[in-house]
Coordinates of C-alpha atoms in Angstrom, one line a residue:
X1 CA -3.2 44.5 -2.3
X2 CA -1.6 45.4 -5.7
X3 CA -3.6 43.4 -7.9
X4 CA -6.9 45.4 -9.2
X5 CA -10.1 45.6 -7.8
X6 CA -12.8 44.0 -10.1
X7 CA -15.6 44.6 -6.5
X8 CA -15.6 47.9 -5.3
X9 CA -19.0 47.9 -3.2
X10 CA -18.8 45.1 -0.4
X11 CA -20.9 43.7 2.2
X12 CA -20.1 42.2 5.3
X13 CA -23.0 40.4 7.1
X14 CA -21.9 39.6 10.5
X15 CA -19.9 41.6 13.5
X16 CA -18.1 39.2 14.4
X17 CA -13.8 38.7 14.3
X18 CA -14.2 37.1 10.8
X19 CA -16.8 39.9 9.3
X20 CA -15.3 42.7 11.3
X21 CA -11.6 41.9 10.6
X22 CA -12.3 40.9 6.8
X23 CA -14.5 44.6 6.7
X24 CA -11.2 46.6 7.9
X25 CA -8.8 45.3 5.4
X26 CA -11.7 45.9 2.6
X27 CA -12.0 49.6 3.7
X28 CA -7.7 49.6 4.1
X29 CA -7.7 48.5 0.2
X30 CA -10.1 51.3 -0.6
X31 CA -13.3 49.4 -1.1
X32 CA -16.7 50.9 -0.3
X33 CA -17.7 48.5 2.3
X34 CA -20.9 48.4 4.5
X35 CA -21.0 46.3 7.6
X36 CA -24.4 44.8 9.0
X37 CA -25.0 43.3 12.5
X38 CA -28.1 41.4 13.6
X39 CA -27.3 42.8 17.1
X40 CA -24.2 44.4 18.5
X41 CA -20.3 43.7 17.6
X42 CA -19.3 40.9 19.2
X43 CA -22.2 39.8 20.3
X44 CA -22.3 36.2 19.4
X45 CA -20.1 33.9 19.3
X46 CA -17.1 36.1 19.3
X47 CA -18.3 37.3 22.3
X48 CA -18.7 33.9 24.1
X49 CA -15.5 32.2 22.8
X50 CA -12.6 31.3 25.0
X51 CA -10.1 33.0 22.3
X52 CA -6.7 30.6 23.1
X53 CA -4.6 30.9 20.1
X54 CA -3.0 28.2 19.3
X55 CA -2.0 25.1 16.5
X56 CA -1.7 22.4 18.8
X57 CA -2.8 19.0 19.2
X58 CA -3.4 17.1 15.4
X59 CA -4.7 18.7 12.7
X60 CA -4.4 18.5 8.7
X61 CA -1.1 19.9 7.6
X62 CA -3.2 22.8 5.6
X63 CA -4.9 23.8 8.6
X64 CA -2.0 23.7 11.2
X65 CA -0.1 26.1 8.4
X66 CA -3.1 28.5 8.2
X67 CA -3.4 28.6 12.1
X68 CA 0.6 29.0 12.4
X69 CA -0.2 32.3 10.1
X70 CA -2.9 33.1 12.1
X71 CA -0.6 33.3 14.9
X72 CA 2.1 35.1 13.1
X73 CA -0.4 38.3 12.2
X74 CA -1.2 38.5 15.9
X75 CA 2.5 38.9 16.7
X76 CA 2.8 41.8 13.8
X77 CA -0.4 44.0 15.4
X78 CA 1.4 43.1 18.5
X79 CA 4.6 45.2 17.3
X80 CA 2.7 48.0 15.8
X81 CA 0.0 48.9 18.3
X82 CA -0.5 48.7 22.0
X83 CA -2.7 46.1 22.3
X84 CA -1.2 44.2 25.0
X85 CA -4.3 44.8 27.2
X86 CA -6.4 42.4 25.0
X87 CA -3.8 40.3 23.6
X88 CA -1.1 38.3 25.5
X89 CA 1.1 35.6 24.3
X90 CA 2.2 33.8 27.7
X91 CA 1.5 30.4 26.3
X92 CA -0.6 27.7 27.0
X93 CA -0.4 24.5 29.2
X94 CA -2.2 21.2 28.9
X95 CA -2.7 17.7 30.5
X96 CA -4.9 14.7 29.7
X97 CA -6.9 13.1 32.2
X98 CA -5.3 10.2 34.5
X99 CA -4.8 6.8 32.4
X100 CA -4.3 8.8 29.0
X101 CA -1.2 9.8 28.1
X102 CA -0.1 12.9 25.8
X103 CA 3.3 12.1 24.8
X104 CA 2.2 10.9 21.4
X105 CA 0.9 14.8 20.6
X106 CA 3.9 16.1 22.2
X107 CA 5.8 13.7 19.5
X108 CA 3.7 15.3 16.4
X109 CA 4.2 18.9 17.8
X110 CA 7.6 18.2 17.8
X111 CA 8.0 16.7 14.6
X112 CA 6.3 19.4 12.8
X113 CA 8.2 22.5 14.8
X114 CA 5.5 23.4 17.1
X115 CA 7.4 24.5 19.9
X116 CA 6.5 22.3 22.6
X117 CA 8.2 21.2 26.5
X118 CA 7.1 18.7 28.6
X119 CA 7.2 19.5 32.2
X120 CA 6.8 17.3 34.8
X121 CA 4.2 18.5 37.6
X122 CA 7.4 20.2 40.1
X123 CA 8.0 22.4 36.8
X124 CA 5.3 23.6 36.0
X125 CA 5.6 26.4 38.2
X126 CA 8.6 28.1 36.7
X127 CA 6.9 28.1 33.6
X128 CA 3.0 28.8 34.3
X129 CA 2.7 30.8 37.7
X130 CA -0.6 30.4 38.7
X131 CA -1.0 26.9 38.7
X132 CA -1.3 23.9 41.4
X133 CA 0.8 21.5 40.7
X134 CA -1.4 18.9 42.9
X135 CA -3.7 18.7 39.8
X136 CA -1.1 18.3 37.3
X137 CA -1.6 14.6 35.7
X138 CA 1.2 12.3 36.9
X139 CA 2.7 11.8 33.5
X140 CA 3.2 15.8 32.9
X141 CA 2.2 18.9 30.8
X142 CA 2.8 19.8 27.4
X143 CA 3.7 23.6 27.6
X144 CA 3.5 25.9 24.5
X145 CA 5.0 28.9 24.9
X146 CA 4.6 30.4 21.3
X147 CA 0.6 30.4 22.7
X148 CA -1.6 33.2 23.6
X149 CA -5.3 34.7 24.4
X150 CA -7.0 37.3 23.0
X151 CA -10.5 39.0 24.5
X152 CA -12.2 38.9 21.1
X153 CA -14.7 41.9 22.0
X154 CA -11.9 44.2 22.6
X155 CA -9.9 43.3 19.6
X156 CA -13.3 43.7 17.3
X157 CA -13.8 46.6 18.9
X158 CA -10.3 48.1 17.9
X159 CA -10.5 47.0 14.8
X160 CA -14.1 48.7 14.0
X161 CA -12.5 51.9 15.2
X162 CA -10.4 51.3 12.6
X163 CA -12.6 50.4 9.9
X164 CA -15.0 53.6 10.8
X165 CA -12.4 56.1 10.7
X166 CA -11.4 55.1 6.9
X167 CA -14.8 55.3 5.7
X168 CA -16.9 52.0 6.5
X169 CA -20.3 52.2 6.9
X170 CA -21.4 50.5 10.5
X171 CA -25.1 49.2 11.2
X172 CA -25.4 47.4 14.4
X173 CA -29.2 46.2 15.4
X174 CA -30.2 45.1 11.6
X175 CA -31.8 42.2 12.8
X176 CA -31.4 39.1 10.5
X177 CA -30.2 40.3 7.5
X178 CA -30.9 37.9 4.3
X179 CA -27.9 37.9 0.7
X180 CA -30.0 38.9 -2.1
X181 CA -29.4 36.6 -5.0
X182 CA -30.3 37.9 -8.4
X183 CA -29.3 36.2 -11.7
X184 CA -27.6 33.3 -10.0
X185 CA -24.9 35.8 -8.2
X186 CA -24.6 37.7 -4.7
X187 CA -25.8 41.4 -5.8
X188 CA -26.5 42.4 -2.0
X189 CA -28.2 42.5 1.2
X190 CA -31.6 43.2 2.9
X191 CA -32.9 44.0 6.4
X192 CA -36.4 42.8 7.9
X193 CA -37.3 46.7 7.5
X194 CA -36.6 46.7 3.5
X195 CA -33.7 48.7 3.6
X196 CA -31.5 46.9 0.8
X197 CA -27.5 47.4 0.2
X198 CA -26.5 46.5 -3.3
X199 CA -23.2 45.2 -3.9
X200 CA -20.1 43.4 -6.2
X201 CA -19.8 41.0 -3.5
X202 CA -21.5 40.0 -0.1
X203 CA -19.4 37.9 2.6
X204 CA -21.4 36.2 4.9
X205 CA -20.0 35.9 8.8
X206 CA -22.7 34.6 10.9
X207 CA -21.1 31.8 12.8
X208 CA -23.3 29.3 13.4
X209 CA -25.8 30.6 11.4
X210 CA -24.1 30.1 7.8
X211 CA -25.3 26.9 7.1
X212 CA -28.8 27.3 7.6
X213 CA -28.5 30.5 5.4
X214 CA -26.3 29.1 2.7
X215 CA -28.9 26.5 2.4
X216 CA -32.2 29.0 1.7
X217 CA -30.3 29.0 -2.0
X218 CA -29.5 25.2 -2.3
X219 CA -26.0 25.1 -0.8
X220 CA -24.9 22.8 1.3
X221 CA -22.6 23.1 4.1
X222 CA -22.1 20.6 6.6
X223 CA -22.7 21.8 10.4
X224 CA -21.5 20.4 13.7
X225 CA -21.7 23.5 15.3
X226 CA -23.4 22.4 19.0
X227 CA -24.4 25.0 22.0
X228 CA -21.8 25.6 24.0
X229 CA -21.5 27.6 27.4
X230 CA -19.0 29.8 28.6
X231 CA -18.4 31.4 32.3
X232 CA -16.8 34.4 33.6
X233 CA -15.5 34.8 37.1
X234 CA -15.5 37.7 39.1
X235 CA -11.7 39.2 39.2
X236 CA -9.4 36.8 41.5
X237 CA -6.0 37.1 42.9
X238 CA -4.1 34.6 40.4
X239 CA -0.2 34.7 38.9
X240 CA -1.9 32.5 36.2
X241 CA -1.3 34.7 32.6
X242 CA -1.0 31.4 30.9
X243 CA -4.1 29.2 28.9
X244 CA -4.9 26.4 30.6
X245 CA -6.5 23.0 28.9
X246 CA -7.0 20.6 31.5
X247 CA -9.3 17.5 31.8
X248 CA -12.5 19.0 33.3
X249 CA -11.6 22.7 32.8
X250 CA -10.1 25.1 30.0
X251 CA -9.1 28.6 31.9
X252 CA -8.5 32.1 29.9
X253 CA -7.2 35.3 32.1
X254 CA -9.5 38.1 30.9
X255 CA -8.3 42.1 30.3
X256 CA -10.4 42.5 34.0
X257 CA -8.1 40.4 36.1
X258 CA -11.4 37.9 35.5
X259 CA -10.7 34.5 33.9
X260 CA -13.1 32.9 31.4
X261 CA -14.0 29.0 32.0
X262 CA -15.8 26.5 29.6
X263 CA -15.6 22.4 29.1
X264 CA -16.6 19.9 26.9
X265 CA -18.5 17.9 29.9
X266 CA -20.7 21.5 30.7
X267 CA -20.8 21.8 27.2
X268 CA -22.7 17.9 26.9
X269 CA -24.6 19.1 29.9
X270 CA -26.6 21.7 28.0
X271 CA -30.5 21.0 27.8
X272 CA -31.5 22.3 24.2
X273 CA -35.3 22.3 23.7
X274 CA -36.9 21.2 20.4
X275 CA -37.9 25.3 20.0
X276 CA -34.6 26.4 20.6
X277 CA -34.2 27.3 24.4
X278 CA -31.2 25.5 25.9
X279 CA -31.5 24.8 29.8
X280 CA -28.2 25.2 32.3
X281 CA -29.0 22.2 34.6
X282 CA -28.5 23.4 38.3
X283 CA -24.7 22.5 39.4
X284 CA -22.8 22.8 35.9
X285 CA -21.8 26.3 36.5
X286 CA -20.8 25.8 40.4
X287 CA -18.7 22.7 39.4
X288 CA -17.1 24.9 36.1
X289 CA -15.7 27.6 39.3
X290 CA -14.8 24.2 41.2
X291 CA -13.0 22.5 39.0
X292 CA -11.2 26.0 37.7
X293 CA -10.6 26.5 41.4
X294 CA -9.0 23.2 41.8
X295 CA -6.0 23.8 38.9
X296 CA -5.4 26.9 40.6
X297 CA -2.4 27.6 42.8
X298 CA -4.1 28.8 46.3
X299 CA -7.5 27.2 45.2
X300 CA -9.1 30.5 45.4
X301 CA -12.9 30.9 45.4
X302 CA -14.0 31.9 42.2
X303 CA -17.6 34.1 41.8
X304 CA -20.1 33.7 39.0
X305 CA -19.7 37.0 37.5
X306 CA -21.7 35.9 34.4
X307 CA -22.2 33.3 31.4
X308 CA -23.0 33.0 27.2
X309 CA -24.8 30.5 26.0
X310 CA -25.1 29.9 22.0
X311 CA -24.1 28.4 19.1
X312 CA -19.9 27.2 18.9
X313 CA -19.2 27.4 14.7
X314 CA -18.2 24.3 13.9
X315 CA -18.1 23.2 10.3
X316 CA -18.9 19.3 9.8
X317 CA -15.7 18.0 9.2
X318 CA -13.9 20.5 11.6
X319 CA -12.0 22.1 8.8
X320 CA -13.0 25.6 8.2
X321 CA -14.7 27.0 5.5
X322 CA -13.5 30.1 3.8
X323 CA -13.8 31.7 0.3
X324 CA -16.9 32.1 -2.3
X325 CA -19.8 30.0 -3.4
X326 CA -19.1 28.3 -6.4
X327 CA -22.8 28.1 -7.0
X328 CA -22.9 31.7 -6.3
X329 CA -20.3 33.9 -7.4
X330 CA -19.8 37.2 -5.5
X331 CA -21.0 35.2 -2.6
X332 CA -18.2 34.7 -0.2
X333 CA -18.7 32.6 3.8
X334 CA -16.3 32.3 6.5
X335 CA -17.6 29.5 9.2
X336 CA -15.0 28.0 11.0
X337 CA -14.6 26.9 14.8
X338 CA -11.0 28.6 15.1
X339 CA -12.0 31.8 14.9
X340 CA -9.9 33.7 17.3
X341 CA -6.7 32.1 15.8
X342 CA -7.7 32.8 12.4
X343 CA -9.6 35.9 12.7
X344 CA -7.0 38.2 11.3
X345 CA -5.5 35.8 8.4
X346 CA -8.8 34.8 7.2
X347 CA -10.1 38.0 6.8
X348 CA -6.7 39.1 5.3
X349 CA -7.3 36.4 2.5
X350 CA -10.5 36.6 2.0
X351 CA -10.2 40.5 1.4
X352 CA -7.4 40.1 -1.3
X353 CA -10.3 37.4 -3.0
X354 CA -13.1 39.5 -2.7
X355 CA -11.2 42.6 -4.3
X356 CA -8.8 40.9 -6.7
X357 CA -10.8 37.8 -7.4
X358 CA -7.7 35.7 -6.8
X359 CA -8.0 32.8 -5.3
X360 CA -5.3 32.2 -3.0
X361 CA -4.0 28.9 -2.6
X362 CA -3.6 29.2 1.6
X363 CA -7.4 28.3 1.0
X364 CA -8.1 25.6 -1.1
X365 CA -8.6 23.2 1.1
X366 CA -11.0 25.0 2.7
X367 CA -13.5 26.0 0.2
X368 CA -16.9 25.2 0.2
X369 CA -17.6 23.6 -2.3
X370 CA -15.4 20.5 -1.0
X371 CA -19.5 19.6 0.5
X372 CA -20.9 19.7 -2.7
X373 CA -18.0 17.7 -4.2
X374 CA -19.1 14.7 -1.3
X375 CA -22.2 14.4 -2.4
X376 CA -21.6 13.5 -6.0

């Protein structure tokens, strides 16, 4: 960052990818920059997220540029640390259920460079070990290679190492922790305990949790974020190194020789009660190891080994949301469903607009106040 810093004091609400990465390159520029968890790092939705990074499938051309950047800073920490035991780029296979057909996404991928092969069922192996091509739809796969995983927790992790060592301050176990709002701008942040943390500029991570929180000071920000539930196997003998999206089943390998399972149908499944409680009807997590079972070559028996259940960010229109209030200034949000992809970008740019205040173009289209704008 060349430009000058105009906010030298920072807060970061939220230990997330998107609060934890945005904190390190804050503390990298020189910024005094204090980070505040309700609970632990990583442990909400970052911690529960199947972490497939990836542009596919149809998107606005601003977003699919923002992931492909996304993407491309995960390939540089790739070449200048050994991280390979949390991040893999083996690419990612997909199929749509029997009676759809994919070839019109494989077209668009196409047309706009995604690097994208079509493999019919008998070829699959070659390319994705791992997987039985029995379940295969008839039609074929559309095989990314340029796609990867990441295990979120251990990347946050690494990166909090980081952001300690050069100075940041790190409080895990803050409980809920409110944006003061003096004056009409961000001036800081307090703790249920009192303990307040003044500041040029406060950037507010909290998944899920954003809009409801934006909203205590008149902001709106649409949310579609629903509960969502993901499952982790006990290890299993499996080739598979690959992200698989298939009809009833999304499978992630995990650093543990594990694999990481969620769905949209398990997802629809969830009970959520009127107070908040959510409900795992008996049989959604036995059919999740099933159906996982089933795309795998061998059809091993997967074991529960455990499961997250929370909120999944997902802004109202899908598109993320990313920069500063423009009711608020020195009041910054990042809310967006991709965050794995976008974790390191986002908090790359949202760093340099923090510290500069610069707006970078990368993000217009994703700026908050595009809600405001709709309700005029």
């Amino acid at each position: 960052m060349t430009a000058p810093s105009i906010r030298s004091r920072v807060v970061v609400i939220g230990g997330g990818v998107l609060g934890v990465s945005t904190a390190t390159q804050l503390v990298r520029a020189g910024a005094e920059v204090t980070l505040l968890t309700e609970g632990e790092l990583a442990s909400g939705a970052s911690g529960r997220s199947l972490s497939w990074l990836n542009t596919a499938g149809l998107r606005s051309p601003e977003y699919h540029a923002l992931r492909q950047l996304g993407i491309d800073r995960y390939r540089t920490l790739a070449a200048r640390a050994d991280v390979s035991g949390f991040l893999r780029f083996d690419g990612g296979l997909t199929w749509a259920p029997e009676g759809e057909s994919f070839r019109p996404v494989l077209e668009h991928e196409r047309a706009i460079g995604y690097d994208a092969q079509w493999l019919a069922a008998d070829e699959v192996a070659a390319w994705t070990p791992g997987v039985d091509p029995a379940a295969v739809a008839s039609e074929g796969a559309i095989f990314n290679p340029g796609e990867g995983w990441v295990d979120l927790p251990s990347l946050v992790a690494f990166l909090a190492a980081e952001f300690t060592s050069r100075g940041g301050t790190l409080i895990t176990g803050a409980g809920h922790v409110e944006v003061v709002v003096e004056d009409g701008r961000a001036v800081g942040a307090v703790t249920p305990d009192g303990r307040r943390f003044d500041a040029d500029a406060v950037l507010l991570a909290t998944g899920p949790g954003v809009p409801a929180q934006v909203a205590e000071h008149g902001v709106t920000i649409e949310d579609g974020s629903p509960t969502a539930l993901l499952v982790w196997t006990k290890p299993v003998e499996t080739e598979l190194t690959a992200v698989l999206n298939t009809p009833n089943v999304a499978v992630r390998p995990t650093p543990t020789g594990a694999l990481a399972l969620d769905s949209a149908w398990s997802e629809e499944a969830l009970v959520v009660g009127d107070d908040g409680s959510v409900t795992v009807p008996d049989g959604i997590v036995d059919r999740l190891l099933e159906e996982a079972s089933r795309v795998l070559a061998g059809n091993p028996r997967l074991e529960l080994d455990g499961f997250g259940i929370g909120g999944k960010p997902i802004p109202g229109d899908g598109e993320p949301v990313l920069g500063e209030l423009e009711q608020i200034p020195g009041y910054f949000v990042a809310f967006t469903h991709s965050g794995a992809t976008l974790g390191l970008i986002a908090g790359e740019l949202l760093a340099r607009e923090i510290l500069t205040g610069e707006a970078s173009p990368l993000l217009d289209t994703f700026r908050p106040a595009r809600f405001s704008a709709a309700l005029v």
